[in-house]
């Protein structure tokens, strides 16, 4: 590079920007200086240093001395780093070795320091790179290059320095803003070709790639259509099986009303198809539940509900609600075998006499659920009509030894398939708070309120059925021990981990990961005494 | 002085020790010492105010244990209690942490002490949140309400069973009267008609005597009208008896249904009381007390444990009032249903349900009247009615007329035998004796509450 285009100053610089990490933060297990930017002309770019690397040693020395309030300024990557290099007698062009942490890995990187460069363009104007563009341009399509570049670097540093995981950004909006620079970057390449323009273009492309979000060929959309489709399949199947059930049993089915307990001989043992009831016809008598079907004029049938068959029916109904339609209406119709048992129970404040029935089949909702209680499967359970026709969903609770990722995956699945109970069970009923001084306080009184949970649940369901097409665990941070067991103080062992969830949205015809205020990317999980991992932050998906 | 103030001793000691440790780290005595003293005094004041707040908060917790309503449930009270103390724990934690957050530079040990206290107080409230006092308070109120409701329901059921039974009893009573009256009237009529047999026999003898040819005119040997009359009445008697027997059988079926329902209700009461009873409630009360003390013992510091135990003692006192109420309700339930739905069925219940004595008396009357023997006597008597004077008749005429009389006696006899058919009368007898005994056994053998 011609001497007229670059002049050398007195300072000694690394060409990197850092932020001092005085407290444990993000997922770093150590304190140090986090790289937030690497200048285009820094040797550290070529040496493989990356933004977000945590510098923990320089030339074999730890940085503890700098990690004090008021002592940060002369550390590597800080505004006055030159002072420190000079005091140490380090010269421009001299190599320095950094020890950095990248995730859980420790890496050594060696690169040369450089002097303070002052660039000029061909007209002798101060420039951003050798040959231009000028810091202050006049009469060109683009002016104010220095201010523009400073802002661009600030934003690119912001984005690349963990914005997805640790800051609140809207990547699509950032993307629009970033795209707006393209014309100027292209102009730069055309008008001021050279290493500076190449570096800017390269940085711009990298940031664009980051802002675009990961691309996915295939997202799990089954749950979206599955709701309506599965409900329809099951409803049709319920109607078909019900008609068939009626046909098969027509010979032993008797008219339901009127019924007289004193004239029951001819109907005992027969089947009766009872009219639909609601929960108003379900009563409790002497500690047991009964469905009362009938009237004072036509007589009553009484179906005991506190028995194993009905419990099985409720289990099946719960499965239906979890897998097919959580809003199944509370309407029921029973088919019962008439027993030779007159029974008197209290109904609407009056004793009524009716004939007991054993429920052998039941329907619920708007006729969309039918269960034949006479046909248990090999495990003694009952299927709802159509259950085999739709694929099984696994919204099962993760085992106690499930990994943090598995717990979050179970949470996502519970949202997708509307299993609120499972979803709730994955949140912690305690919290270990890490204070600003790094100390942890065990807070067993913490329990998410009903309203907070309800709101998070509703928004989760709302987003998974609208903007969020899929959600997957993107990465899992390192597990950190945040509290040590102390039985004398009733303190448990506590560990914490962050799990990062990728939310996929539909952009054009592509499914890409996105982030904005409406989705929660970072999930904090904790566990006590090696117990199950549970989610600490009650957020919507 | 706070009511639950044992904890204060630990606060005072802790502040003093932390303050001392901070003094030991002082470099510039003139400035730093004052700063530490100021912070220690402030923390002391903060914790003193906190103690007052904590006292009030605990009092509010006791209010939950005083709540009384028919809508209260165990789960509802447990959630309310747990939410109350969780919220307090959160608030305590925040208040204390906020008060020491700026202490780092000047008094790190005071800050550390404050943070420890914050965590410990959160644990204090978390332990109380898990104490099952409110759960039991809700549970025992549920029990009380259940027993109150079921007592009314059972009263209604007993009345309804009585009403249904009364309508059957009325029918039986009416039928019994009618059948006895039928027997009496029939026998009376028969006795009145007996003379008619003799008169008709004499008339026939006279007709034979007056016959010109010395033979027995064929018109004489026509079936006697009086015998026909007897046979018609006997047929009617048999039909009516048959109808009454059917009515009694039907009544039995109705009564059997009532008895089945009664026995099943007793069984339901038995199952209900097996699950929920005074012993269960007392056991749950004791468990709730014991578990609450265990929770109190889980507080991190000794003085917190003292405060928590004192609070549990106050709490259990409030809860005990509800157990006492349940005890009263339970006893009332047992007393009002004893002999009916609770314990062995007593004679009064049996009598009200089956009218054992009345049925015995009714059957006694029917048996004493003994329609079958009355009819048999009638038959014997009727035979004598045909033993009329045959003087003046030829041997042939006498023989022929005797044979005719014999055939008429036999015709009447067949009618009487048919009318006094054992099987029909036995059915009536079965209703009043064996069936009633079977029903009474069913009632007596049924198991009620606490059996």
Short mmCIF file of C-alpha atoms in Angstrom, two decimals, chain B residues 63-439:
data_model
loop_
_atom_site.label_atom_id
_atom_site.label_comp_id
_atom_site.label_asym_id
_atom_site.label_seq_id
_atom_site.Cartn_x
_atom_site.Cartn_y
_atom_site.Cartn_z
CA UNK B 63 -57.69 -15.85 58.62
CA UNK B 64 -57.76 -18.45 55.85
CA UNK B 65 -58.16 -21.07 58.55
CA UNK B 66 -61.15 -19.19 59.96
CA UNK B 67 -63.07 -19.05 56.69
CA UNK B 68 -66.34 -20.89 56.75
CA UNK B 69 -68.55 -21.47 53.76
CA UNK B 70 -70.48 -24.18 52.01
CA UNK B 71 -68.44 -23.59 48.87
CA UNK B 72 -65.12 -24.32 50.55
CA UNK B 73 -63.17 -27.33 49.34
CA UNK B 74 -59.99 -28.98 50.52
CA UNK B 75 -58.24 -28.31 47.22
CA UNK B 76 -59.47 -24.71 47.14
CA UNK B 77 -58.24 -24.00 50.65
CA UNK B 78 -54.92 -25.72 49.99
CA UNK B 79 -54.37 -23.61 46.85
CA UNK B 80 -55.36 -20.42 48.61
CA UNK B 81 -53.06 -21.17 51.53
CA UNK B 82 -50.16 -22.19 49.36
CA UNK B 83 -50.59 -19.20 47.07
CA UNK B 84 -50.80 -16.85 50.07
CA UNK B 85 -47.55 -18.09 51.57
CA UNK B 86 -45.75 -18.35 48.23
CA UNK B 87 -46.60 -14.74 47.57
CA UNK B 88 -45.38 -13.76 51.02
CA UNK B 89 -42.16 -15.68 50.44
CA UNK B 90 -41.63 -13.82 47.19
CA UNK B 91 -42.32 -10.51 48.82
CA UNK B 92 -40.05 -11.24 51.78
CA UNK B 93 -37.26 -12.27 49.44
CA UNK B 94 -37.58 -9.15 47.33
CA UNK B 95 -37.90 -6.78 50.28
CA UNK B 96 -34.82 -8.08 52.02
CA UNK B 97 -32.73 -8.43 48.86
CA UNK B 98 -33.63 -4.90 47.77
CA UNK B 99 -32.60 -3.54 51.15
CA UNK B 100 -29.03 -4.87 50.85
CA UNK B 101 -28.40 -4.67 47.12
CA UNK B 102 -26.20 -1.55 47.40
CA UNK B 103 -24.13 -2.82 50.32
CA UNK B 104 -21.45 -4.54 48.27
CA UNK B 105 -18.67 -2.00 48.33
CA UNK B 106 -19.06 -0.74 51.86
CA UNK B 107 -20.41 -3.74 53.75
CA UNK B 108 -20.16 -6.99 51.80
CA UNK B 109 -20.71 -9.16 54.86
CA UNK B 110 -23.88 -7.32 55.78
CA UNK B 111 -25.06 -7.85 52.23
CA UNK B 112 -24.23 -11.53 52.41
CA UNK B 113 -26.12 -11.81 55.68
CA UNK B 114 -29.10 -10.01 54.13
CA UNK B 115 -29.05 -12.37 51.16
CA UNK B 116 -28.91 -15.39 53.46
CA UNK B 117 -31.84 -14.02 55.45
CA UNK B 118 -33.81 -13.41 52.25
CA UNK B 119 -33.33 -17.01 51.16
CA UNK B 120 -34.11 -18.35 54.62
CA UNK B 121 -37.30 -16.32 54.91
CA UNK B 122 -38.37 -17.54 51.49
CA UNK B 123 -37.84 -21.06 52.77
CA UNK B 124 -39.75 -20.21 55.96
CA UNK B 125 -42.82 -19.24 53.96
CA UNK B 126 -42.35 -22.13 51.54
CA UNK B 127 -42.39 -24.55 54.49
CA UNK B 128 -45.57 -22.99 55.84
CA UNK B 129 -47.09 -23.08 52.33
CA UNK B 130 -46.71 -26.85 52.41
CA UNK B 131 -48.34 -27.25 55.83
CA UNK B 132 -51.63 -29.10 55.22
CA UNK B 133 -53.65 -27.11 57.76
CA UNK B 134 -55.84 -25.32 55.23
CA UNK B 135 -56.28 -28.48 53.23
CA UNK B 136 -57.67 -30.26 56.26
CA UNK B 137 -59.76 -27.24 57.27
CA UNK B 138 -61.36 -27.37 53.81
CA UNK B 139 -61.61 -31.14 53.88
CA UNK B 140 -63.40 -31.29 57.22
CA UNK B 141 -65.79 -28.57 56.09
CA UNK B 142 -66.52 -30.67 53.03
CA UNK B 143 -67.17 -33.64 55.28
CA UNK B 144 -69.47 -31.61 57.50
CA UNK B 145 -71.43 -30.36 54.53
CA UNK B 146 -71.60 -33.82 53.00
CA UNK B 147 -72.98 -35.30 56.21
CA UNK B 148 -75.46 -32.45 56.58
CA UNK B 149 -76.64 -32.92 52.99
CA UNK B 150 -76.75 -36.68 53.23
CA UNK B 151 -78.66 -36.48 56.50
CA UNK B 152 -81.35 -34.46 54.75
CA UNK B 153 -81.20 -36.71 51.72
CA UNK B 154 -81.60 -39.81 53.85
CA UNK B 155 -84.49 -38.24 55.70
CA UNK B 156 -86.10 -37.64 52.31
CA UNK B 157 -85.30 -41.16 51.16
CA UNK B 158 -86.72 -42.70 54.32
CA UNK B 159 -89.87 -40.65 53.91
CA UNK B 160 -90.13 -41.61 50.23
CA UNK B 161 -89.66 -45.28 51.04
CA UNK B 162 -92.33 -44.87 53.71
CA UNK B 163 -94.70 -43.21 51.23
CA UNK B 164 -94.16 -45.93 48.66
CA UNK B 165 -94.60 -48.57 51.32
CA UNK B 166 -97.74 -46.94 52.68
CA UNK B 167 -99.42 -47.10 49.32
CA UNK B 168 -98.61 -50.83 49.15
CA UNK B 169 -99.77 -51.26 52.75
CA UNK B 170 -103.03 -49.50 52.03
CA UNK B 171 -103.68 -51.86 49.16
CA UNK B 172 -102.83 -54.92 51.27
CA UNK B 173 -104.98 -53.65 54.13
CA UNK B 174 -107.89 -53.03 51.78
CA UNK B 175 -107.49 -56.40 50.08
CA UNK B 176 -107.23 -58.16 53.43
CA UNK B 177 -110.46 -56.58 54.60
CA UNK B 178 -112.15 -57.42 51.36
CA UNK B 179 -111.07 -61.05 51.27
CA UNK B 180 -112.12 -61.61 54.88
CA UNK B 181 -115.40 -59.96 54.21
CA UNK B 182 -115.82 -62.06 51.05
CA UNK B 183 -115.20 -65.22 53.03
CA UNK B 184 -117.53 -64.19 55.81
CA UNK B 185 -120.31 -63.07 53.46
CA UNK B 186 -119.99 -66.18 51.34
CA UNK B 187 -120.13 -68.54 54.29
CA UNK B 188 -123.05 -66.59 55.75
CA UNK B 189 -124.93 -66.82 52.46
CA UNK B 190 -124.17 -70.52 52.19
CA UNK B 191 -125.50 -71.18 55.67
CA UNK B 192 -128.64 -69.28 54.82
CA UNK B 193 -129.02 -71.27 51.65
CA UNK B 194 -128.45 -74.67 53.28
CA UNK B 195 -132.14 -74.97 54.22
CA UNK B 196 -133.00 -74.43 50.58
CA UNK B 197 -131.21 -77.69 49.77
CA UNK B 198 -133.32 -79.60 52.25
CA UNK B 199 -136.52 -77.93 51.04
CA UNK B 200 -135.72 -78.66 47.41
CA UNK B 201 -134.92 -82.26 48.29
CA UNK B 202 -138.29 -82.61 50.03
CA UNK B 203 -140.02 -81.00 47.07
CA UNK B 204 -138.44 -83.56 44.77
CA UNK B 205 -139.49 -86.43 47.06
CA UNK B 206 -143.00 -85.10 46.98
CA UNK B 207 -142.92 -84.85 43.17
CA UNK B 208 -141.86 -88.47 42.94
CA UNK B 209 -144.56 -89.55 45.34
CA UNK B 210 -147.15 -87.71 43.27
CA UNK B 211 -145.93 -89.25 40.07
CA UNK B 212 -148.71 -91.47 38.55
CA UNK B 213 -146.61 -94.26 37.19
CA UNK B 214 -144.70 -95.10 40.30
CA UNK B 215 -141.54 -94.11 38.60
CA UNK B 216 -139.18 -91.15 39.00
CA UNK B 217 -140.13 -88.53 36.45
CA UNK B 218 -137.27 -87.40 34.36
CA UNK B 219 -138.00 -83.76 35.22
CA UNK B 220 -137.11 -84.54 38.84
CA UNK B 221 -133.58 -85.53 37.89
CA UNK B 222 -132.72 -82.18 36.38
CA UNK B 223 -129.73 -80.56 38.13
CA UNK B 224 -131.03 -78.82 41.21
CA UNK B 225 -131.18 -75.05 40.97
CA UNK B 226 -130.03 -74.63 44.51
CA UNK B 227 -126.92 -76.69 43.83
CA UNK B 228 -126.30 -74.58 40.73
CA UNK B 229 -126.60 -71.53 42.87
CA UNK B 230 -124.00 -72.91 45.29
CA UNK B 231 -121.69 -73.78 42.44
CA UNK B 232 -121.98 -70.34 40.90
CA UNK B 233 -121.14 -68.73 44.22
CA UNK B 234 -118.30 -71.14 44.78
CA UNK B 235 -116.88 -70.33 41.35
CA UNK B 236 -117.14 -66.62 42.12
CA UNK B 237 -115.46 -67.18 45.46
CA UNK B 238 -112.62 -69.02 43.84
CA UNK B 239 -112.15 -66.34 41.20
CA UNK B 240 -112.12 -63.57 43.78
CA UNK B 241 -109.72 -65.47 46.02
CA UNK B 242 -107.48 -65.97 43.00
CA UNK B 243 -107.59 -62.23 42.27
CA UNK B 244 -106.75 -61.38 45.85
CA UNK B 245 -103.87 -63.84 45.81
CA UNK B 246 -102.57 -62.09 42.71
CA UNK B 247 -102.93 -58.71 44.36
CA UNK B 248 -100.98 -59.90 47.35
CA UNK B 249 -98.29 -61.28 45.09
CA UNK B 250 -98.06 -57.97 43.31
CA UNK B 251 -97.84 -56.16 46.63
CA UNK B 252 -95.04 -58.47 47.57
CA UNK B 253 -93.14 -57.56 44.43
CA UNK B 254 -93.59 -53.87 45.22
CA UNK B 255 -92.53 -54.37 48.78
CA UNK B 256 -89.55 -56.40 47.66
CA UNK B 257 -88.48 -53.47 45.46
CA UNK B 258 -88.80 -51.15 48.42
CA UNK B 259 -86.83 -53.52 50.60
CA UNK B 260 -84.13 -53.87 47.94
CA UNK B 261 -83.85 -50.10 47.69
CA UNK B 262 -83.78 -49.79 51.45
CA UNK B 263 -81.08 -52.45 51.74
CA UNK B 264 -79.06 -50.84 48.97
CA UNK B 265 -79.34 -47.45 50.57
CA UNK B 266 -78.06 -48.99 53.78
CA UNK B 267 -75.17 -50.48 51.82
CA UNK B 268 -74.43 -47.10 50.25
CA UNK B 269 -74.47 -45.48 53.69
CA UNK B 270 -72.13 -48.21 54.90
CA UNK B 271 -69.69 -47.58 52.06
CA UNK B 272 -70.02 -43.83 52.54
CA UNK B 273 -69.30 -44.07 56.25
CA UNK B 274 -66.51 -46.52 55.70
CA UNK B 275 -64.74 -43.90 53.62
CA UNK B 276 -65.72 -40.85 55.59
CA UNK B 277 -66.21 -41.05 59.30
CA UNK B 278 -65.19 -39.46 62.52
CA UNK B 279 -62.19 -41.75 62.90
CA UNK B 280 -60.96 -40.81 59.41
CA UNK B 281 -61.41 -37.13 60.17
CA UNK B 282 -59.56 -37.43 63.47
CA UNK B 283 -56.77 -39.37 61.81
CA UNK B 284 -56.49 -36.73 59.08
CA UNK B 285 -56.54 -34.01 61.70
CA UNK B 286 -53.68 -35.67 63.58
CA UNK B 287 -51.76 -36.22 60.35
CA UNK B 288 -52.30 -32.65 59.34
CA UNK B 289 -50.98 -31.46 62.68
CA UNK B 290 -48.00 -33.79 62.57
CA UNK B 291 -47.13 -32.95 58.96
CA UNK B 292 -47.47 -29.23 59.64
CA UNK B 293 -45.01 -29.55 62.52
CA UNK B 294 -42.70 -31.48 60.21
CA UNK B 295 -42.94 -28.64 57.70
CA UNK B 296 -42.18 -26.17 60.49
CA UNK B 297 -39.13 -28.26 61.31
CA UNK B 298 -37.90 -27.90 57.76
CA UNK B 299 -37.29 -24.17 58.24
CA UNK B 300 -33.58 -23.48 57.91
CA UNK B 301 -32.88 -21.83 61.28
CA UNK B 302 -33.78 -22.82 64.86
CA UNK B 303 -35.64 -19.60 65.66
CA UNK B 304 -37.59 -19.81 62.40
CA UNK B 305 -38.58 -23.28 63.47
CA UNK B 306 -39.76 -21.86 66.81
CA UNK B 307 -41.87 -19.21 65.06
CA UNK B 308 -43.23 -21.72 62.57
CA UNK B 309 -44.17 -24.19 65.32
CA UNK B 310 -45.92 -21.48 67.28
CA UNK B 311 -47.81 -20.55 64.15
CA UNK B 312 -48.78 -24.18 63.50
CA UNK B 313 -50.09 -24.43 67.07
CA UNK B 314 -52.29 -21.40 66.51
CA UNK B 315 -53.38 -22.77 63.18
CA UNK B 316 -54.34 -26.17 64.51
CA UNK B 317 -56.40 -24.48 67.20
CA UNK B 318 -58.46 -22.79 64.47
CA UNK B 319 -58.76 -26.03 62.54
CA UNK B 320 -59.89 -27.94 65.62
CA UNK B 321 -63.06 -25.84 65.77
CA UNK B 322 -64.05 -27.24 62.39
CA UNK B 323 -63.29 -30.77 63.50
CA UNK B 324 -65.57 -30.20 66.52
CA UNK B 325 -68.35 -29.00 64.24
CA UNK B 326 -67.93 -32.07 62.11
CA UNK B 327 -68.07 -34.20 65.23
CA UNK B 328 -71.46 -32.67 66.12
CA UNK B 329 -72.79 -33.09 62.59
CA UNK B 330 -71.51 -36.62 62.44
CA UNK B 331 -73.17 -37.56 65.72
CA UNK B 332 -76.43 -36.02 64.60
CA UNK B 333 -76.22 -38.00 61.38
CA UNK B 334 -75.56 -41.22 63.25
CA UNK B 335 -78.25 -40.59 65.86
CA UNK B 336 -80.94 -39.64 63.39
CA UNK B 337 -80.22 -42.66 61.22
CA UNK B 338 -79.48 -45.22 63.89
CA UNK B 339 -81.61 -48.31 63.43
CA UNK B 340 -82.62 -47.17 59.96
CA UNK B 341 -79.55 -46.64 57.81
CA UNK B 342 -76.88 -46.81 60.49
CA UNK B 343 -76.28 -49.92 62.59
CA UNK B 344 -78.59 -52.96 62.70
CA UNK B 345 -82.18 -52.30 61.67
CA UNK B 346 -84.32 -51.89 64.75
CA UNK B 347 -87.84 -53.24 65.29
CA UNK B 348 -89.44 -49.84 64.87
CA UNK B 349 -87.91 -49.48 61.41
CA UNK B 350 -88.88 -53.02 60.51
CA UNK B 351 -92.43 -52.37 61.64
CA UNK B 352 -92.66 -49.12 59.71
CA UNK B 353 -91.28 -50.75 56.62
CA UNK B 354 -93.03 -54.13 56.73
CA UNK B 355 -95.90 -53.76 59.25
CA UNK B 356 -94.95 -57.16 60.60
CA UNK B 357 -97.43 -57.09 63.48
CA UNK B 358 -100.31 -55.87 61.36
CA UNK B 359 -99.66 -58.57 58.78
CA UNK B 360 -99.54 -61.19 61.51
CA UNK B 361 -102.82 -59.96 62.92
CA UNK B 362 -104.46 -59.91 59.49
CA UNK B 363 -103.28 -63.41 58.71
CA UNK B 364 -104.43 -64.45 62.18
CA UNK B 365 -107.92 -63.27 61.38
CA UNK B 366 -107.94 -65.04 58.01
CA UNK B 367 -106.51 -68.17 59.52
CA UNK B 368 -108.94 -68.09 62.39
CA UNK B 369 -111.82 -67.75 60.00
CA UNK B 370 -110.36 -70.63 58.00
CA UNK B 371 -112.46 -70.59 54.87
CA UNK B 372 -111.29 -74.04 53.84
CA UNK B 373 -112.59 -75.77 56.95
CA UNK B 374 -115.74 -73.67 56.79
CA UNK B 375 -116.37 -74.94 53.28
CA UNK B 376 -115.58 -78.48 54.29
CA UNK B 377 -118.07 -78.18 57.16
CA UNK B 378 -120.57 -76.78 54.70
CA UNK B 379 -120.05 -79.78 52.48
CA UNK B 380 -120.67 -82.16 55.37
CA UNK B 381 -123.70 -80.21 56.33
CA UNK B 382 -125.03 -80.17 52.81
CA UNK B 383 -124.83 -83.95 52.73
CA UNK B 384 -127.15 -84.10 55.72
CA UNK B 385 -129.53 -81.74 53.95
CA UNK B 386 -130.23 -84.48 51.43
CA UNK B 387 -131.06 -86.99 54.10
CA UNK B 388 -134.82 -86.35 53.83
CA UNK B 389 -137.75 -88.71 54.64
CA UNK B 390 -138.37 -91.05 51.68
CA UNK B 391 -141.33 -92.89 53.13
CA UNK B 392 -144.04 -93.68 50.63
CA UNK B 393 -141.63 -94.24 47.75
CA UNK B 394 -141.15 -97.53 46.09
CA UNK B 395 -137.84 -99.23 46.49
CA UNK B 396 -137.05 -98.41 42.91
CA UNK B 397 -137.99 -94.78 43.37
CA UNK B 398 -136.05 -94.55 46.61
CA UNK B 399 -132.96 -96.02 45.03
CA UNK B 400 -133.17 -93.82 41.96
CA UNK B 401 -133.71 -90.63 44.01
CA UNK B 402 -130.89 -91.46 46.42
CA UNK B 403 -128.57 -91.90 43.49
CA UNK B 404 -129.68 -88.57 42.09
CA UNK B 405 -129.14 -86.89 45.48
CA UNK B 406 -125.75 -88.51 45.70
CA UNK B 407 -124.75 -87.18 42.33
CA UNK B 408 -125.90 -83.70 43.33
CA UNK B 409 -123.95 -83.92 46.59
CA UNK B 410 -120.91 -84.96 44.61
CA UNK B 411 -121.43 -82.07 42.17
CA UNK B 412 -121.62 -79.67 45.08
CA UNK B 413 -118.64 -81.33 46.70
CA UNK B 414 -116.51 -80.87 43.59
CA UNK B 415 -117.46 -77.20 43.56
CA UNK B 416 -116.54 -76.81 47.22
CA UNK B 417 -113.24 -78.64 46.78
CA UNK B 418 -112.42 -76.42 43.82
CA UNK B 419 -113.34 -73.29 45.74
CA UNK B 420 -111.29 -74.22 48.75
CA UNK B 421 -108.29 -75.00 46.53
CA UNK B 422 -105.26 -75.24 48.72
CA UNK B 423 -102.91 -73.74 46.16
CA UNK B 424 -104.75 -70.42 45.98
CA UNK B 425 -105.21 -70.12 49.69
CA UNK B 426 -101.63 -71.18 50.17
CA UNK B 427 -100.51 -68.31 47.97
CA UNK B 428 -102.36 -65.92 50.24
CA UNK B 429 -100.86 -67.62 53.22
CA UNK B 430 -97.38 -67.44 51.69
CA UNK B 431 -97.77 -63.70 51.21
CA UNK B 432 -98.67 -63.15 54.83
CA UNK B 433 -96.16 -65.53 56.29
CA UNK B 434 -93.15 -66.77 54.29
CA UNK B 435 -92.85 -63.73 52.01
CA UNK B 436 -93.08 -61.35 54.90
CA UNK B 437 -90.49 -63.33 56.79
CA UNK B 438 -88.19 -63.30 53.75
CA UNK B 439 -88.55 -59.54 53.43
#
